[in-house]
């Protein structure tokens, strides 16, 4: 599965590592719901670290689109909220 | 719902919107490539802006640093003059400056992070655009095959996603730069008009004025003392006269004292 970290790169993450990533994703949602800046920042850093660690960089000539997108490194809760507000 | 899935949806939607729909797949490839080049230029321009913002912050930090040093020196001078209140005032201002400096330091770190991220974005984008250019020619050569048409669609959508990412990263960097520039502008204005010390509580160089006044007063005192000493030494022909009588007879005896007294003028006269 291809995961993009905004402002960074795309990583090919093995299916076996997806549950751990999804768990962090759920924690991210939880932190956003609670408006917990510190928990959000910590979870986002963990998530980015995990994607970098388990995934392999996708070559530039591989143009497959990604299935999951991770916010920019050090993005704030407010920033992500406003990005998601762009949904229609 | 998953943040990553929602974000993915947003990125895909933006990417699709940005796609140039063209009847001819070859045109679509060319249009997309043109847009990629434009985006690359934008990212590079933003990189230059970040570098400028960073330099400005560094300049301001050194100006604030100089101000802080000056206040430190003034505090020392004031203490030397025994003006503890004035020294306290200078140190209090210095503390306020230190806070400003700390906040500038944080901003500097943020600018550096932006710069790094944009540099990564630029180099990855460049690599992808280069790869796309090669692929574009291969695909164009065989675009009549229906399979190739599907590949064209995929290639164009794929790169459009990367362009969207770059665009979002660019927007983010520009927002941050704008915030920093507004703040830096305010500090510049304060530094330019010399109003910074005012804003920090107290007149521009009132500390220096007080220090100067005290040291002037000190100088006057010193001159006065010197004058008094002169006048004192004018009447003090007596003390100098009173010394020899005490010294001459008491110590090493008459012969040596008499000899030196007579001997001293003789060599001088001989030399001259």
Short mmCIF file of C-alpha atoms in Angstrom, two decimals:
data_model
loop_
_atom_site.label_atom_id
_atom_site.label_comp_id
_atom_site.label_asym_id
_atom_site.label_seq_id
_atom_site.Cartn_x
_atom_site.Cartn_y
_atom_site.Cartn_z
CA UNK A 1 0.00 0.00 0.00
CA UNK A 2 1.37 3.38 -0.95
CA UNK A 3 1.34 5.98 1.82
CA UNK A 4 2.22 9.58 1.09
CA UNK A 5 3.66 11.86 3.75
CA UNK A 6 2.78 15.37 2.61
CA UNK A 7 5.80 17.50 1.79
CA UNK A 8 8.04 14.48 1.97
CA UNK A 9 7.60 11.39 -0.17
CA UNK A 10 5.60 8.24 -0.94
CA UNK A 11 6.39 5.00 0.86
CA UNK A 12 5.37 1.47 -0.03
CA UNK A 13 4.21 -0.04 3.26
CA UNK A 14 3.72 -3.82 3.61
CA UNK A 15 0.15 -4.92 4.36
CA UNK A 16 1.37 -6.54 7.58
CA UNK A 17 2.26 -3.14 9.02
CA UNK A 18 -1.06 -1.53 8.21
CA UNK A 19 -2.84 -2.42 11.47
CA UNK A 20 -0.22 -0.54 13.51
CA UNK A 21 -0.55 2.46 11.21
CA UNK A 22 -4.35 2.36 11.41
CA UNK A 23 -4.16 2.25 15.17
CA UNK A 24 -2.09 5.44 15.22
CA UNK A 25 -4.52 6.97 12.74
CA UNK A 26 -7.37 6.22 15.16
CA UNK A 27 -5.40 7.84 17.99
CA UNK A 28 -4.94 10.89 15.77
CA UNK A 29 -8.69 11.14 15.26
CA UNK A 30 -9.18 10.77 18.99
CA UNK A 31 -6.68 13.54 19.78
CA UNK A 32 -8.42 15.80 17.26
CA UNK A 33 -11.81 15.11 18.79
CA UNK A 34 -10.49 15.98 22.22
CA UNK A 35 -8.57 18.98 20.90
CA UNK A 36 -5.47 17.58 22.58
CA UNK A 37 -2.56 19.37 20.85
CA UNK A 38 0.17 17.48 22.68
CA UNK A 39 -1.31 14.03 22.02
CA UNK A 40 -1.88 15.01 18.38
CA UNK A 41 1.73 16.12 17.91
CA UNK A 42 3.11 13.01 19.60
CA UNK A 43 0.89 10.61 17.63
CA UNK A 44 1.64 12.34 14.32
CA UNK A 45 5.38 12.07 14.99
CA UNK A 46 4.95 8.35 15.82
CA UNK A 47 2.87 7.79 12.70
CA UNK A 48 5.41 9.47 10.44
CA UNK A 49 8.22 7.55 12.11
CA UNK A 50 6.41 4.25 11.57
CA UNK A 51 5.68 4.92 7.90
CA UNK A 52 9.31 5.87 7.29
CA UNK A 53 10.53 2.83 9.20
CA UNK A 54 8.28 0.15 7.72
CA UNK A 55 7.90 1.55 4.23
CA UNK A 56 10.32 1.73 1.34
CA UNK A 57 10.66 4.90 -0.72
CA UNK A 58 8.73 4.77 -3.98
CA UNK A 59 10.92 5.46 -7.01
CA UNK A 60 10.22 8.74 -8.85
CA UNK A 61 9.27 6.97 -12.08
CA UNK A 62 6.65 4.91 -10.26
CA UNK A 63 3.58 7.07 -10.69
CA UNK A 64 1.03 4.95 -8.84
CA UNK A 65 -1.26 7.12 -6.72
CA UNK A 66 -1.25 6.71 -2.95
CA UNK A 67 -4.07 5.21 -0.88
CA UNK A 68 -3.34 6.97 2.39
CA UNK A 69 -2.02 10.47 3.04
CA UNK A 70 -0.24 11.53 6.25
CA UNK A 71 -0.19 15.24 7.18
CA UNK A 72 3.01 17.28 6.95
CA UNK A 73 5.62 16.59 9.60
CA UNK A 74 5.01 18.91 12.58
CA UNK A 75 1.60 19.96 11.21
CA UNK A 76 -0.54 21.35 14.01
CA UNK A 77 -3.97 20.11 14.97
CA UNK A 78 -5.43 23.37 13.69
CA UNK A 79 -3.66 23.04 10.34
CA UNK A 80 -4.98 19.52 9.80
CA UNK A 81 -8.44 20.61 10.81
CA UNK A 82 -8.44 23.36 8.22
CA UNK A 83 -7.08 20.95 5.58
CA UNK A 84 -9.90 18.54 6.33
CA UNK A 85 -12.40 21.37 6.26
CA UNK A 86 -11.59 21.56 2.54
CA UNK A 87 -13.59 18.38 2.09
CA UNK A 88 -16.83 18.79 0.26
CA UNK B 1 -13.09 8.59 10.32
CA UNK B 2 -9.48 8.00 9.43
CA UNK B 3 -7.46 11.16 9.01
CA UNK B 4 -5.26 9.49 6.40
CA UNK B 5 -8.20 8.35 4.27
CA UNK B 6 -9.91 11.71 4.43
CA UNK B 7 -6.70 13.49 3.51
CA UNK B 8 -6.17 11.06 0.65
CA UNK B 9 -9.64 11.89 -0.66
CA UNK B 10 -8.87 15.60 -0.51
CA UNK B 11 -5.55 15.21 -2.29
CA UNK B 12 -7.10 13.04 -5.02
CA UNK B 13 -9.93 15.50 -5.55
CA UNK B 14 -7.50 18.40 -5.88
CA UNK B 15 -5.30 16.39 -8.20
CA UNK B 16 -8.21 15.51 -10.47
CA UNK B 17 -9.33 19.09 -10.55
CA UNK B 18 -5.85 20.18 -11.62
CA UNK B 19 -5.75 17.68 -14.45
CA UNK B 20 -5.88 19.18 -17.89
CA UNK B 21 -8.41 17.19 -19.78
CA UNK B 22 -7.44 16.99 -23.39
CA UNK B 23 -8.96 15.06 -26.24
CA UNK B 24 -5.60 13.96 -27.43
CA UNK B 25 -3.60 11.93 -24.88
CA UNK B 26 -0.37 13.32 -26.29
CA UNK B 27 -1.61 16.86 -25.60
CA UNK B 28 -2.58 15.83 -22.11
CA UNK B 29 0.96 14.63 -21.46
CA UNK B 30 2.45 17.86 -22.77
CA UNK B 31 0.05 20.05 -20.82
CA UNK B 32 0.77 18.13 -17.66
CA UNK B 33 4.49 18.44 -18.21
CA UNK B 34 4.19 22.19 -18.73
CA UNK B 35 2.32 22.49 -15.46
CA UNK B 36 4.95 20.44 -13.68
CA UNK B 37 7.66 22.80 -14.85
CA UNK B 38 5.62 25.77 -13.62
CA UNK B 39 5.20 24.11 -10.25
CA UNK B 40 8.89 23.44 -9.97
CA UNK B 41 9.61 27.10 -10.63
CA UNK B 42 7.14 28.07 -7.92
CA UNK B 43 8.78 25.77 -5.40
CA UNK B 44 12.21 27.18 -6.20
CA UNK B 45 10.93 30.73 -5.84
CA UNK B 46 9.43 29.86 -2.46
CA UNK B 47 12.79 28.43 -1.45
CA UNK B 48 14.43 31.76 -2.20
CA UNK B 49 11.76 33.49 -0.08
CA UNK B 50 12.45 31.18 2.83
CA UNK B 51 16.17 31.89 2.58
CA UNK B 52 15.45 35.64 2.65
CA UNK B 53 13.19 35.27 5.67
CA UNK B 54 15.89 33.32 7.45
CA UNK B 55 18.55 35.93 6.77
CA UNK B 56 16.28 38.67 8.01
CA UNK B 57 15.64 36.83 11.25
CA UNK B 58 19.36 36.32 11.70
CA UNK B 59 20.04 40.02 11.17
CA UNK B 60 17.37 41.00 13.67
CA UNK B 61 18.69 38.54 16.18
CA UNK B 62 22.16 40.08 15.97
CA UNK B 63 20.71 43.58 16.35
CA UNK B 64 18.79 42.54 19.43
CA UNK B 65 21.90 40.82 20.71
CA UNK B 66 23.87 44.05 20.36
CA UNK B 67 21.16 45.95 22.25
CA UNK B 68 21.22 43.37 25.00
CA UNK B 69 25.01 43.64 25.27
CA UNK B 70 24.77 47.42 25.47
CA UNK B 71 22.28 47.18 28.31
CA UNK B 72 24.54 44.71 30.08
CA UNK B 73 27.45 47.17 29.81
CA UNK B 74 25.25 49.99 31.02
CA UNK B 75 24.18 47.93 34.02
CA UNK B 76 27.83 47.33 34.87
CA UNK B 77 28.64 51.03 34.48
CA UNK B 78 25.69 52.02 36.61
CA UNK B 79 26.74 49.64 39.35
CA UNK B 80 30.25 51.08 39.16
CA UNK B 81 28.74 54.49 39.79
CA UNK B 82 26.82 53.09 42.70
CA UNK B 83 23.47 53.59 40.94
CA UNK B 84 21.85 50.29 41.71
CA UNK B 85 18.36 51.36 40.62
CA UNK B 86 19.62 52.31 37.19
CA UNK B 87 21.49 49.01 36.89
CA UNK B 88 18.31 47.18 37.80
CA UNK B 89 16.40 49.10 35.13
CA UNK B 90 18.97 48.21 32.47
CA UNK B 91 18.89 44.54 33.45
CA UNK B 92 15.10 44.48 33.38
CA UNK B 93 15.15 45.79 29.80
CA UNK B 94 17.77 43.30 28.92
CA UNK B 95 15.49 40.52 30.19
CA UNK B 96 12.70 41.71 27.91
CA UNK B 97 15.09 41.67 24.98
CA UNK B 98 16.15 38.18 25.91
CA UNK B 99 12.53 37.06 25.61
CA UNK B 100 12.31 38.59 22.15
CA UNK B 101 15.53 36.85 21.20
CA UNK B 102 14.20 33.53 22.39
CA UNK B 103 11.06 33.88 20.31
CA UNK B 104 13.20 34.83 17.30
CA UNK B 105 15.20 31.68 17.90
CA UNK B 106 12.06 29.55 17.79
CA UNK B 107 10.99 31.22 14.57
CA UNK B 108 14.41 30.66 13.11
CA UNK B 109 14.06 26.94 13.78
CA UNK B 110 10.67 26.95 12.06
CA UNK B 111 12.06 28.72 9.01
CA UNK B 112 14.87 26.20 8.83
CA UNK B 113 12.36 23.35 8.98
CA UNK B 114 10.35 24.95 6.17
CA UNK B 115 13.46 25.38 4.11
CA UNK B 116 14.42 21.76 4.59
CA UNK B 117 10.96 20.52 3.68
CA UNK B 118 10.81 22.66 0.57
CA UNK B 119 14.26 21.49 -0.48
CA UNK B 120 13.11 17.89 -0.16
CA UNK B 121 9.95 18.69 -2.08
CA UNK B 122 11.91 20.44 -4.82
CA UNK B 123 14.41 17.64 -5.30
CA UNK B 124 11.78 14.85 -5.22
CA UNK B 125 9.60 16.79 -7.61
CA UNK B 126 12.52 17.38 -9.92
CA UNK B 127 13.28 13.64 -9.99
CA UNK B 128 9.64 12.83 -10.69
CA UNK B 129 9.35 15.43 -13.42
CA UNK B 130 12.51 14.09 -15.06
CA UNK B 131 11.12 10.56 -14.92
CA UNK B 132 7.82 11.79 -16.33
CA UNK B 133 9.53 13.49 -19.26
CA UNK B 134 11.18 10.23 -20.28
CA UNK B 135 7.97 8.28 -19.83
CA UNK B 136 6.00 10.89 -21.75
CA UNK B 137 7.97 10.32 -24.94
CA UNK B 138 7.65 6.54 -24.69
CA UNK B 139 3.92 6.80 -24.11
CA UNK B 140 3.42 9.28 -26.92
CA UNK B 141 5.16 6.95 -29.34
CA UNK B 142 2.60 4.26 -28.62
CA UNK B 143 -0.47 6.09 -27.43
CA UNK B 144 -2.75 4.55 -30.06
CA UNK B 145 -2.78 1.30 -28.20
CA UNK B 146 -5.65 1.33 -25.72
CA UNK B 147 -3.38 -0.01 -23.02
CA UNK B 148 -1.05 2.91 -23.51
CA UNK B 149 -3.99 5.28 -23.12
CA UNK B 150 -4.72 3.80 -19.72
CA UNK B 151 -1.06 4.19 -18.78
CA UNK B 152 -1.18 7.80 -19.85
CA UNK B 153 -4.15 8.39 -17.61
CA UNK B 154 -2.41 6.73 -14.70
CA UNK B 155 0.87 8.57 -15.25
CA UNK B 156 -0.85 11.92 -15.48
CA UNK B 157 -2.98 11.31 -12.39
CA UNK B 158 0.01 10.02 -10.48
CA UNK B 159 2.10 13.05 -11.17
CA UNK B 160 -0.85 15.32 -10.57
CA UNK B 161 -1.05 13.94 -7.03
CA UNK B 162 2.60 14.83 -6.47
CA UNK B 163 1.98 18.30 -7.88
CA UNK B 164 -0.94 18.71 -5.50
CA UNK B 165 1.25 17.67 -2.59
CA UNK B 166 3.90 20.18 -3.68
CA UNK B 167 1.23 22.86 -3.99
CA UNK B 168 -0.07 22.15 -0.47
CA UNK B 169 3.46 22.17 0.93
CA UNK B 170 4.10 25.45 -0.85
CA UNK B 171 0.93 27.04 0.55
CA UNK B 172 1.90 25.93 4.02
CA UNK B 173 5.39 27.36 3.71
CA UNK B 174 4.08 30.63 2.32
CA UNK B 175 1.59 31.00 5.17
CA UNK B 176 4.39 30.55 7.67
CA UNK B 177 6.66 32.96 5.84
CA UNK B 178 3.91 35.58 5.71
CA UNK B 179 3.37 35.28 9.47
CA UNK B 180 7.08 35.61 10.09
CA UNK B 181 7.46 38.55 7.75
CA UNK B 182 4.69 40.41 9.50
CA UNK B 183 6.42 39.88 12.82
CA UNK B 184 9.86 40.64 11.44
CA UNK B 185 8.47 43.81 9.88
CA UNK B 186 7.17 44.96 13.24
CA UNK B 187 10.54 44.35 14.90
CA UNK B 188 12.37 46.10 12.04
CA UNK B 189 10.17 49.13 12.47
CA UNK B 190 10.90 49.20 16.18
CA UNK B 191 14.62 48.89 15.59
CA UNK B 192 14.63 51.50 12.81
CA UNK B 193 12.83 54.17 14.75
CA UNK B 194 14.86 53.36 17.83
CA UNK B 195 11.56 52.86 19.54
CA UNK B 196 12.39 49.44 20.86
CA UNK B 197 13.63 50.63 24.25
CA UNK B 198 10.50 52.81 24.50
CA UNK B 199 8.29 49.86 23.84
CA UNK B 200 10.18 47.98 26.48
CA UNK B 201 9.36 50.65 29.03
CA UNK B 202 11.30 53.87 29.39
CA UNK B 203 12.80 56.53 27.14
CA UNK B 204 15.23 55.71 24.36
CA UNK B 205 18.58 56.20 25.98
CA UNK B 206 17.54 57.55 29.32
CA UNK B 207 19.78 55.01 30.98
CA UNK B 208 22.74 56.30 29.00
CA UNK B 209 21.76 59.89 29.79
CA UNK B 210 21.70 59.17 33.49
CA UNK B 211 25.00 57.35 33.27
CA UNK B 212 26.55 60.25 31.35
CA UNK B 213 25.17 62.77 33.80
CA UNK B 214 26.61 60.83 36.70
CA UNK B 215 29.96 60.35 35.05
CA UNK B 216 30.00 64.08 34.17
CA UNK B 217 29.24 64.89 37.76
CA UNK B 218 31.98 62.48 38.72
CA UNK B 219 34.37 64.25 36.38
CA UNK B 220 33.51 67.61 37.89
CA UNK B 221 34.12 66.15 41.33
CA UNK B 222 37.44 64.78 40.19
CA UNK B 223 38.49 68.12 38.69
CA UNK B 224 37.41 69.89 41.82
CA UNK B 225 39.47 67.50 43.89
CA UNK B 226 42.43 68.06 41.60
CA UNK B 227 42.07 71.81 41.94
CA UNK B 228 41.85 71.53 45.70
CA UNK B 229 44.95 69.40 45.69
CA UNK B 230 46.78 72.02 43.60
CA UNK B 231 45.82 74.77 45.92
CA UNK B 232 46.77 72.54 48.81
CA UNK B 233 50.20 71.84 47.26
CA UNK B 234 50.70 75.61 46.72
CA UNK B 235 50.55 76.02 50.48
CA UNK B 236 52.41 72.76 50.70
CA UNK B 237 55.84 74.29 50.07
CA UNK B 238 55.95 73.93 53.81
CA UNK B 239 55.45 70.18 53.93
CA UNK B 240 58.21 69.62 51.37
CA UNK B 241 60.47 71.87 53.40
CA UNK B 242 59.53 70.17 56.57
CA UNK B 243 60.58 66.77 55.22
CA UNK B 244 64.36 67.23 54.85
CA UNK B 245 64.93 68.49 58.37
CA UNK B 246 63.24 65.39 59.69
CA UNK B 247 65.09 63.04 57.34
CA UNK B 248 68.55 64.58 57.05
CA UNK B 249 69.77 64.72 60.58
CA UNK B 250 68.01 61.59 61.76
CA UNK B 251 69.22 58.84 59.42
CA UNK B 252 72.42 58.07 57.57
CA UNK B 253 74.29 60.92 58.97
CA UNK B 254 75.59 64.20 57.70
CA UNK B 255 78.47 63.12 55.46
CA UNK B 256 76.42 61.14 52.89
CA UNK B 257 73.56 63.63 52.92
CA UNK B 258 75.97 66.47 52.44
CA UNK B 259 77.88 64.67 49.71
CA UNK B 260 74.76 63.83 47.67
CA UNK B 261 73.46 67.32 48.11
CA UNK B 262 76.65 68.75 46.72
CA UNK B 263 77.31 65.98 44.21
CA UNK B 264 73.97 66.09 42.46
CA UNK B 265 74.20 69.53 40.87
CA UNK B 266 77.79 68.95 39.79
CA UNK B 267 77.19 66.11 37.21
CA UNK B 268 74.14 67.95 35.86
CA UNK B 269 76.20 71.02 35.31
CA UNK B 270 78.88 68.92 33.68
CA UNK B 271 76.46 67.34 31.24
CA UNK B 272 74.73 70.51 30.23
#
